[in-house]
Amino acid sequence: MRQTHWQQLADALDRVAASGRQVDLWWRDDDAAEPSAALDRLVSLVDKYEVPVVIAAPPALAGEALARRLDGHFGVGVAVHGWAHRNHAPPEEKKQELGAHRSRVTVLDELAEGHARLQTLFPRSFVPMLVPPWNRIDPSLLDGLPGIGFVALSVFGPEKPSPLNLVNTHVDVMDWHGTRGCRDHASIVADIIVRLGQVCGDDEKRLDQTGRTIGLLTHHLVHDEAVWSFMEELFNRTAKHPACHWRTGADLVDR
């Protein structure tokens, strides 16, 4: 009988646990600016399964209402999502806020203001991590980030050499180039299993310490029911599994 994708994940995690090892997972959700029904649903998952999340918020759009909504929730960290999530690239280029289309000083000044704003709004949950909008940032900006106060950078894909600690996401639930809804559940699980093999399998020697996580990427404002059901099933199977350690934002930047 052919195994289901969820059974394949369970078996893979059981093998990790049987070897006496554990994998670090983390969850990043982008674009929170104000309270919403979708944000309520996300926070309810955090509370129900005690799985922490790093919420990437554009500082120019976030305010006291978001701070009040997120205050006091275990495991909710808030990171800097650019400044205003505004595209400055011309139409023929991919969208980018933190590109070379404006002066380095202008961009770094915005990021410094964003860092200070979110640190003030979220004194207990602020994570000094920069999450570039659209997961893109011009390399010339990287060496200026530590001076602002950033300890980590998070984009999407494999970690690459960087002057800053990279804590990337590796598995995206959204089908951005197709339906713009949830990807096929089996495909998402397959991506998790592949990354699990890289982190805990024969490929581990190729990863430095900063690359040994499995990062899940979500965007609560555009989730359909298939995304929410996937998240429920994933957390149900991993939150208490001995092979899994869901990391907080503080854990990630202190690595």
mmCIF file of N, CA and C in Angstrom, residues 19-124:
data_model
loop_
_atom_site.group_PDB
_atom_site.id
_atom_site.type_symbol
_atom_site.label_atom_id
_atom_site.label_comp_id
_atom_site.label_asym_id
_atom_site.label_seq_id
_atom_site.Cartn_x
_atom_site.Cartn_y
_atom_site.Cartn_z
ATOM 1 N N SER A 19 17.578 7.972 16.043
ATOM 2 C CA SER A 19 19.029 8.175 16.008
ATOM 3 C C SER A 19 19.506 9.052 17.163
ATOM 4 N N GLY A 20 18.558 9.510 17.992
ATOM 5 C CA GLY A 20 18.902 10.343 19.126
ATOM 6 C C GLY A 20 19.124 11.801 18.762
ATOM 7 N N ARG A 21 18.632 12.195 17.606
ATOM 8 C CA ARG A 21 18.847 13.559 17.143
ATOM 9 C C ARG A 21 17.551 14.355 17.158
ATOM 10 N N GLN A 22 17.699 15.638 16.930
ATOM 11 C CA GLN A 22 16.551 16.533 16.902
ATOM 12 C C GLN A 22 16.795 17.602 15.843
ATOM 13 N N VAL A 23 15.740 18.024 15.172
ATOM 14 C CA VAL A 23 15.853 19.048 14.136
ATOM 15 C C VAL A 23 15.209 20.342 14.622
ATOM 16 N N ASP A 24 15.861 21.448 14.318
ATOM 17 C CA ASP A 24 15.320 22.761 14.664
ATOM 18 C C ASP A 24 14.437 23.262 13.526
ATOM 19 N N LEU A 25 13.187 23.568 13.853
ATOM 20 C CA LEU A 25 12.258 24.165 12.897
ATOM 21 C C LEU A 25 11.900 25.571 13.374
ATOM 22 N N TRP A 26 11.528 26.412 12.436
ATOM 23 C CA TRP A 26 11.002 27.709 12.832
ATOM 24 C C TRP A 26 9.978 28.172 11.823
ATOM 25 N N TRP A 27 9.137 29.100 12.273
ATOM 26 C CA TRP A 27 7.996 29.554 11.476
ATOM 27 C C TRP A 27 8.057 31.066 11.350
ATOM 28 N N ARG A 28 8.040 31.540 10.091
ATOM 29 C CA ARG A 28 8.008 32.983 9.818
ATOM 30 C C ARG A 28 6.741 33.309 9.046
ATOM 31 N N ASP A 29 6.008 34.314 9.517
ATOM 32 C CA ASP A 29 4.810 34.774 8.822
ATOM 33 C C ASP A 29 4.975 36.247 8.488
ATOM 34 N N ASP A 30 4.722 36.615 7.235
ATOM 35 C CA ASP A 30 5.020 37.962 6.755
ATOM 36 C C ASP A 30 3.777 38.850 6.622
ATOM 37 N N ASP A 31 4.029 40.160 6.739
ATOM 38 C CA ASP A 31 3.120 41.238 6.319
ATOM 39 C C ASP A 31 2.087 41.672 7.337
ATOM 40 N N ALA A 32 2.215 41.303 8.596
ATOM 41 C CA ALA A 32 1.254 41.794 9.593
ATOM 42 C C ALA A 32 1.428 43.289 9.797
ATOM 43 N N ALA A 33 0.340 44.037 9.740
ATOM 44 C CA ALA A 33 0.379 45.480 9.975
ATOM 45 C C ALA A 33 -0.676 45.919 10.988
ATOM 46 N N GLU A 34 -1.776 45.175 11.068
ATOM 47 C CA GLU A 34 -2.853 45.536 11.984
ATOM 48 C C GLU A 34 -3.655 44.275 12.318
ATOM 49 N N PRO A 35 -4.441 44.322 13.385
ATOM 50 C CA PRO A 35 -5.265 43.155 13.732
ATOM 51 C C PRO A 35 -6.220 42.795 12.601
ATOM 52 N N SER A 36 -6.496 41.512 12.467
ATOM 53 C CA SER A 36 -7.419 41.015 11.445
ATOM 54 C C SER A 36 -7.897 39.640 11.860
ATOM 55 N N ALA A 37 -8.935 39.166 11.186
ATOM 56 C CA ALA A 37 -9.428 37.816 11.467
ATOM 57 C C ALA A 37 -8.371 36.773 11.144
ATOM 58 N N ALA A 38 -7.620 37.008 10.069
ATOM 59 C CA ALA A 38 -6.561 36.061 9.700
ATOM 60 C C ALA A 38 -5.465 36.037 10.755
ATOM 61 N N LEU A 39 -5.113 37.198 11.301
ATOM 62 C CA LEU A 39 -4.102 37.235 12.354
ATOM 63 C C LEU A 39 -4.611 36.532 13.605
ATOM 64 N N ASP A 40 -5.880 36.711 13.924
ATOM 65 C CA ASP A 40 -6.469 35.997 15.061
ATOM 66 C C ASP A 40 -6.322 34.489 14.871
ATOM 67 N N ARG A 41 -6.556 34.031 13.669
ATOM 68 C CA ARG A 41 -6.478 32.592 13.399
ATOM 69 C C ARG A 41 -5.046 32.094 13.541
ATOM 70 N N LEU A 42 -4.105 32.905 13.082
ATOM 71 C CA LEU A 42 -2.697 32.531 13.216
ATOM 72 C C LEU A 42 -2.311 32.450 14.695
ATOM 73 N N VAL A 43 -2.680 33.469 15.461
ATOM 74 C CA VAL A 43 -2.324 33.485 16.879
ATOM 75 C C VAL A 43 -2.972 32.317 17.614
ATOM 76 N N SER A 44 -4.169 31.927 17.184
ATOM 77 C CA SER A 44 -4.827 30.790 17.838
ATOM 78 C C SER A 44 -4.032 29.503 17.626
ATOM 79 N N LEU A 45 -3.376 29.365 16.469
ATOM 80 C CA LEU A 45 -2.522 28.197 16.238
ATOM 81 C C LEU A 45 -1.293 28.235 17.150
ATOM 82 N N VAL A 46 -0.717 29.417 17.303
ATOM 83 C CA VAL A 46 0.429 29.573 18.199
ATOM 84 C C VAL A 46 0.054 29.146 19.612
ATOM 85 N N ASP A 47 -1.098 29.610 20.074
ATOM 86 C CA ASP A 47 -1.532 29.299 21.431
ATOM 87 C C ASP A 47 -1.917 27.826 21.584
ATOM 88 N N LYS A 48 -2.607 27.286 20.605
ATOM 89 C CA LYS A 48 -3.096 25.912 20.704
ATOM 90 C C LYS A 48 -1.961 24.893 20.725
ATOM 91 N N TYR A 49 -0.983 25.074 19.828
ATOM 92 C CA TYR A 49 0.072 24.074 19.692
ATOM 93 C C TYR A 49 1.379 24.476 20.377
ATOM 94 N N GLU A 50 1.421 25.688 20.908
ATOM 95 C CA GLU A 50 2.640 26.216 21.528
ATOM 96 C C GLU A 50 3.816 26.143 20.559
ATOM 97 N N VAL A 51 3.535 26.464 19.308
ATOM 98 C CA VAL A 51 4.562 26.564 18.271
ATOM 99 C C VAL A 51 4.853 28.044 18.054
ATOM 100 N N PRO A 52 6.064 28.506 18.330
ATOM 101 C CA PRO A 52 6.360 29.933 18.203
ATOM 102 C C PRO A 52 6.413 30.392 16.756
ATOM 103 N N VAL A 53 6.217 31.686 16.558
ATOM 104 C CA VAL A 53 6.243 32.269 15.230
ATOM 105 C C VAL A 53 6.999 33.591 15.286
ATOM 106 N N VAL A 54 7.697 33.906 14.220
ATOM 107 C CA VAL A 54 8.288 35.229 14.040
ATOM 108 C C VAL A 54 7.432 35.957 13.001
ATOM 109 N N ILE A 55 6.761 37.008 13.424
ATOM 110 C CA ILE A 55 5.913 37.796 12.541
ATOM 111 C C ILE A 55 6.730 38.955 11.992
ATOM 112 N N ALA A 56 6.831 39.024 10.668
ATOM 113 C CA ALA A 56 7.572 40.091 10.013
ATOM 114 C C ALA A 56 6.608 41.228 9.689
ATOM 115 N N ALA A 57 6.813 42.376 10.335
ATOM 116 C CA ALA A 57 5.890 43.507 10.211
ATOM 117 C C ALA A 57 6.595 44.711 9.579
ATOM 118 N N PRO A 58 5.995 45.340 8.571
ATOM 119 C CA PRO A 58 6.555 46.581 8.014
ATOM 120 C C PRO A 58 6.400 47.710 9.033
ATOM 121 N N PRO A 59 7.468 48.281 9.538
ATOM 122 C CA PRO A 59 7.365 49.262 10.620
ATOM 123 C C PRO A 59 6.515 50.483 10.283
ATOM 124 N N ALA A 60 6.547 50.942 9.043
ATOM 125 C CA ALA A 60 5.779 52.132 8.672
ATOM 126 C C ALA A 60 4.281 51.891 8.756
ATOM 127 N N LEU A 61 3.867 50.624 8.705
ATOM 128 C CA LEU A 61 2.445 50.287 8.689
ATOM 129 C C LEU A 61 1.952 49.747 10.025
ATOM 130 N N ALA A 62 2.869 49.313 10.872
ATOM 131 C CA ALA A 62 2.486 48.727 12.156
ATOM 132 C C ALA A 62 2.292 49.827 13.197
ATOM 133 N N GLY A 63 1.380 49.571 14.139
ATOM 134 C CA GLY A 63 1.119 50.575 15.159
ATOM 135 C C GLY A 63 0.674 49.961 16.473
ATOM 136 N N GLU A 64 0.095 50.802 17.316
ATOM 137 C CA GLU A 64 -0.293 50.379 18.661
ATOM 138 C C GLU A 64 -1.331 49.256 18.634
ATOM 139 N N ALA A 65 -2.221 49.260 17.641
ATOM 140 C CA ALA A 65 -3.251 48.224 17.593
ATOM 141 C C ALA A 65 -2.625 46.841 17.428
ATOM 142 N N LEU A 66 -1.635 46.737 16.560
ATOM 143 C CA LEU A 66 -0.953 45.450 16.389
ATOM 144 C C LEU A 66 -0.192 45.077 17.656
ATOM 145 N N ALA A 67 0.445 46.058 18.278
ATOM 146 C CA ALA A 67 1.189 45.786 19.509
ATOM 147 C C ALA A 67 0.268 45.249 20.594
ATOM 148 N N ARG A 68 -0.908 45.842 20.734
ATOM 149 C CA ARG A 68 -1.850 45.366 21.753
ATOM 150 C C ARG A 68 -2.338 43.960 21.441
ATOM 151 N N ARG A 69 -2.562 43.675 20.156
ATOM 152 C CA ARG A 69 -3.083 42.354 19.785
ATOM 153 C C ARG A 69 -2.085 41.248 20.056
ATOM 154 N N LEU A 70 -0.817 41.520 19.870
ATOM 155 C CA LEU A 70 0.197 40.476 20.000
ATOM 156 C C LEU A 70 0.806 40.394 21.397
ATOM 157 N N ASP A 71 0.563 41.372 22.214
ATOM 158 C CA ASP A 71 1.183 41.408 23.538
ATOM 159 C C ASP A 71 0.735 40.227 24.390
ATOM 160 N N GLY A 72 1.695 39.610 25.026
ATOM 161 C CA GLY A 72 1.376 38.561 25.990
ATOM 162 C C GLY A 72 1.234 37.167 25.426
ATOM 163 N N HIS A 73 1.411 36.982 24.116
ATOM 164 C CA HIS A 73 1.274 35.650 23.544
ATOM 165 C C HIS A 73 2.612 34.922 23.535
ATOM 166 N N PHE A 74 2.640 33.752 24.141
ATOM 167 C CA PHE A 74 3.856 32.958 24.195
ATOM 168 C C PHE A 74 4.375 32.682 22.786
ATOM 169 N N GLY A 75 5.655 32.905 22.610
ATOM 170 C CA GLY A 75 6.291 32.480 21.369
ATOM 171 C C GLY A 75 6.098 33.403 20.190
ATOM 172 N N VAL A 76 5.431 34.549 20.343
ATOM 173 C CA VAL A 76 5.274 35.466 19.223
ATOM 174 C C VAL A 76 6.416 36.474 19.243
ATOM 175 N N GLY A 77 7.260 36.420 18.209
ATOM 176 C CA GLY A 77 8.305 37.410 18.033
ATOM 177 C C GLY A 77 7.949 38.307 16.860
ATOM 178 N N VAL A 78 8.491 39.517 16.854
ATOM 179 C CA VAL A 78 8.205 40.468 15.782
ATOM 180 C C VAL A 78 9.522 40.958 15.193
ATOM 181 N N ALA A 79 9.671 40.793 13.885
ATOM 182 C CA ALA A 79 10.875 41.189 13.170
ATOM 183 C C ALA A 79 10.572 42.327 12.205
ATOM 184 N N VAL A 80 11.627 42.969 11.719
ATOM 185 C CA VAL A 80 11.509 44.138 10.845
ATOM 186 C C VAL A 80 11.365 43.694 9.394
ATOM 187 N N HIS A 81 10.231 44.034 8.791
ATOM 188 C CA HIS A 81 9.949 43.644 7.405
ATOM 189 C C HIS A 81 10.153 44.854 6.498
ATOM 190 N N GLY A 82 11.439 45.199 6.285
ATOM 191 C CA GLY A 82 11.738 46.372 5.489
ATOM 192 C C GLY A 82 11.300 47.636 6.210
ATOM 193 N N TRP A 83 10.695 48.561 5.476
ATOM 194 C CA TRP A 83 10.159 49.780 6.080
ATOM 195 C C TRP A 83 8.657 49.887 5.807
ATOM 196 N N ALA A 84 8.262 50.028 4.552
ATOM 197 C CA ALA A 84 6.840 50.182 4.221
ATOM 198 C C ALA A 84 6.350 49.123 3.236
ATOM 199 N N HIS A 85 7.190 48.133 2.944
ATOM 200 C CA HIS A 85 6.867 47.114 1.944
ATOM 201 C C HIS A 85 6.430 47.788 0.638
ATOM 202 N N ARG A 86 7.269 48.723 0.193
ATOM 203 C CA ARG A 86 6.970 49.497 -1.015
ATOM 204 C C ARG A 86 8.010 49.180 -2.091
ATOM 205 N N ASN A 87 7.543 48.902 -3.284
ATOM 206 C CA ASN A 87 8.436 48.568 -4.385
ATOM 207 C C ASN A 87 9.090 49.832 -4.957
ATOM 208 N N HIS A 88 10.404 49.794 -5.110
ATOM 209 C CA HIS A 88 11.133 50.908 -5.717
ATOM 210 C C HIS A 88 11.825 50.498 -7.014
ATOM 211 N N ALA A 89 11.588 49.280 -7.459
ATOM 212 C CA ALA A 89 12.190 48.811 -8.708
ATOM 213 C C ALA A 89 11.307 49.190 -9.888
ATOM 214 N N PRO A 90 11.897 49.388 -11.063
ATOM 215 C CA PRO A 90 11.097 49.692 -12.257
ATOM 216 C C PRO A 90 10.291 48.471 -12.689
ATOM 217 N N PRO A 91 9.284 48.651 -13.547
ATOM 218 C CA PRO A 91 8.379 47.557 -13.932
ATOM 219 C C PRO A 91 9.083 46.342 -14.531
ATOM 220 N N GLU A 92 10.207 46.552 -15.195
ATOM 221 C CA GLU A 92 10.883 45.429 -15.850
ATOM 222 C C GLU A 92 11.716 44.588 -14.883
ATOM 223 N N GLU A 93 11.836 45.020 -13.644
ATOM 224 C CA GLU A 93 12.604 44.267 -12.650
ATOM 225 C C GLU A 93 11.677 43.638 -11.617
ATOM 226 N N LYS A 94 12.192 42.653 -10.900
ATOM 227 C CA LYS A 94 11.437 42.058 -9.807
ATOM 228 C C LYS A 94 11.269 43.088 -8.691
ATOM 229 N N LYS A 95 10.172 42.982 -7.979
ATOM 230 C CA LYS A 95 9.862 43.943 -6.928
ATOM 231 C C LYS A 95 10.945 43.917 -5.836
ATOM 232 N N GLN A 96 11.275 45.116 -5.363
ATOM 233 C CA GLN A 96 12.314 45.224 -4.346
ATOM 234 C C GLN A 96 12.212 46.566 -3.626
ATOM 235 N N GLU A 97 12.204 46.501 -2.325
ATOM 236 C CA GLU A 97 12.250 47.729 -1.527
ATOM 237 C C GLU A 97 13.679 48.047 -1.115
ATOM 238 N N LEU A 98 14.464 47.010 -0.842
ATOM 239 C CA LEU A 98 15.823 47.187 -0.330
ATOM 240 C C LEU A 98 16.845 46.930 -1.429
ATOM 241 N N GLY A 99 16.637 47.570 -2.564
ATOM 242 C CA GLY A 99 17.535 47.397 -3.699
ATOM 243 C C GLY A 99 18.499 48.550 -3.837
ATOM 244 N N ALA A 100 19.130 48.628 -5.016
ATOM 245 C CA ALA A 100 20.091 49.693 -5.301
ATOM 246 C C ALA A 100 19.428 50.847 -6.041
ATOM 247 N N HIS A 101 18.115 50.925 -5.997
ATOM 248 C CA HIS A 101 17.378 51.951 -6.731
ATOM 249 C C HIS A 101 17.382 53.291 -5.995
ATOM 250 N N ARG A 102 17.727 53.267 -4.727
ATOM 251 C CA ARG A 102 17.865 54.477 -3.925
ATOM 252 C C ARG A 102 19.235 54.467 -3.266
ATOM 253 N N SER A 103 19.628 55.569 -2.669
ATOM 254 C CA SER A 103 20.957 55.631 -2.063
ATOM 255 C C SER A 103 21.044 54.695 -0.864
ATOM 256 N N ARG A 104 22.240 54.190 -0.627
ATOM 257 C CA ARG A 104 22.497 53.319 0.518
ATOM 258 C C ARG A 104 22.110 54.028 1.818
ATOM 259 N N VAL A 105 22.447 55.309 1.935
ATOM 260 C CA VAL A 105 22.141 56.066 3.152
ATOM 261 C C VAL A 105 20.634 56.121 3.393
ATOM 262 N N THR A 106 19.873 56.374 2.347
ATOM 263 C CA THR A 106 18.415 56.458 2.481
ATOM 264 C C THR A 106 17.829 55.147 2.967
ATOM 265 N N VAL A 107 18.250 54.053 2.363
ATOM 266 C CA VAL A 107 17.706 52.736 2.731
ATOM 267 C C VAL A 107 18.097 52.372 4.159
ATOM 268 N N LEU A 108 19.362 52.560 4.516
ATOM 269 C CA LEU A 108 19.800 52.215 5.865
ATOM 270 C C LEU A 108 19.156 53.117 6.913
ATOM 271 N N ASP A 109 18.907 54.367 6.569
ATOM 272 C CA ASP A 109 18.210 55.248 7.513
ATOM 273 C C ASP A 109 16.780 54.761 7.771
ATOM 274 N N GLU A 110 16.107 54.321 6.713
ATOM 275 C CA GLU A 110 14.762 53.769 6.893
ATOM 276 C C GLU A 110 14.796 52.526 7.778
ATOM 277 N N LEU A 111 15.757 51.663 7.534
ATOM 278 C CA LEU A 111 15.847 50.431 8.325
ATOM 279 C C LEU A 111 16.178 50.734 9.783
ATOM 280 N N ALA A 112 17.009 51.729 10.009
ATOM 281 C CA ALA A 112 17.323 52.122 11.385
ATOM 282 C C ALA A 112 16.066 52.638 12.087
ATOM 283 N N GLU A 113 15.289 53.443 11.368
ATOM 284 C CA GLU A 113 14.042 53.943 11.942
ATOM 285 C C GLU A 113 13.061 52.801 12.204
ATOM 286 N N GLY A 114 13.006 51.837 11.283
ATOM 287 C CA GLY A 114 12.130 50.685 11.463
ATOM 288 C C GLY A 114 12.530 49.845 12.653
ATOM 289 N N HIS A 115 13.827 49.623 12.810
ATOM 290 C CA HIS A 115 14.341 48.867 13.955
ATOM 291 C C HIS A 115 13.926 49.550 15.252
ATOM 292 N N ALA A 116 14.144 50.865 15.343
ATOM 293 C CA ALA A 116 13.817 51.596 16.564
ATOM 294 C C ALA A 116 12.312 51.593 16.828
ATOM 295 N N ARG A 117 11.519 51.725 15.777
ATOM 296 C CA ARG A 117 10.062 51.789 15.944
ATOM 297 C C ARG A 117 9.504 50.481 16.488
ATOM 298 N N LEU A 118 9.913 49.362 15.892
ATOM 299 C CA LEU A 118 9.376 48.076 16.352
ATOM 300 C C LEU A 118 9.928 47.699 17.720
ATOM 301 N N GLN A 119 11.158 48.078 18.006
ATOM 302 C CA GLN A 119 11.710 47.802 19.331
ATOM 303 C C GLN A 119 10.910 48.527 20.405
ATOM 304 N N THR A 120 10.412 49.715 20.074
ATOM 305 C CA THR A 120 9.592 50.478 21.017
ATOM 306 C C THR A 120 8.184 49.903 21.118
ATOM 307 N N LEU A 121 7.606 49.537 19.972
ATOM 308 C CA LEU A 121 6.238 48.999 19.973
ATOM 309 C C LEU A 121 6.154 47.628 20.627
ATOM 310 N N PHE A 122 7.200 46.820 20.457
ATOM 311 C CA PHE A 122 7.175 45.431 20.936
ATOM 312 C C PHE A 122 8.370 45.165 21.861
ATOM 313 N N PRO A 123 8.423 45.818 23.010
ATOM 314 C CA PRO A 123 9.609 45.700 23.868
ATOM 315 C C PRO A 123 9.877 44.286 24.363
ATOM 316 N N ARG A 124 8.841 43.456 24.477
ATOM 317 C CA ARG A 124 9.030 42.102 24.997
ATOM 318 C C ARG A 124 9.180 41.052 23.907
#
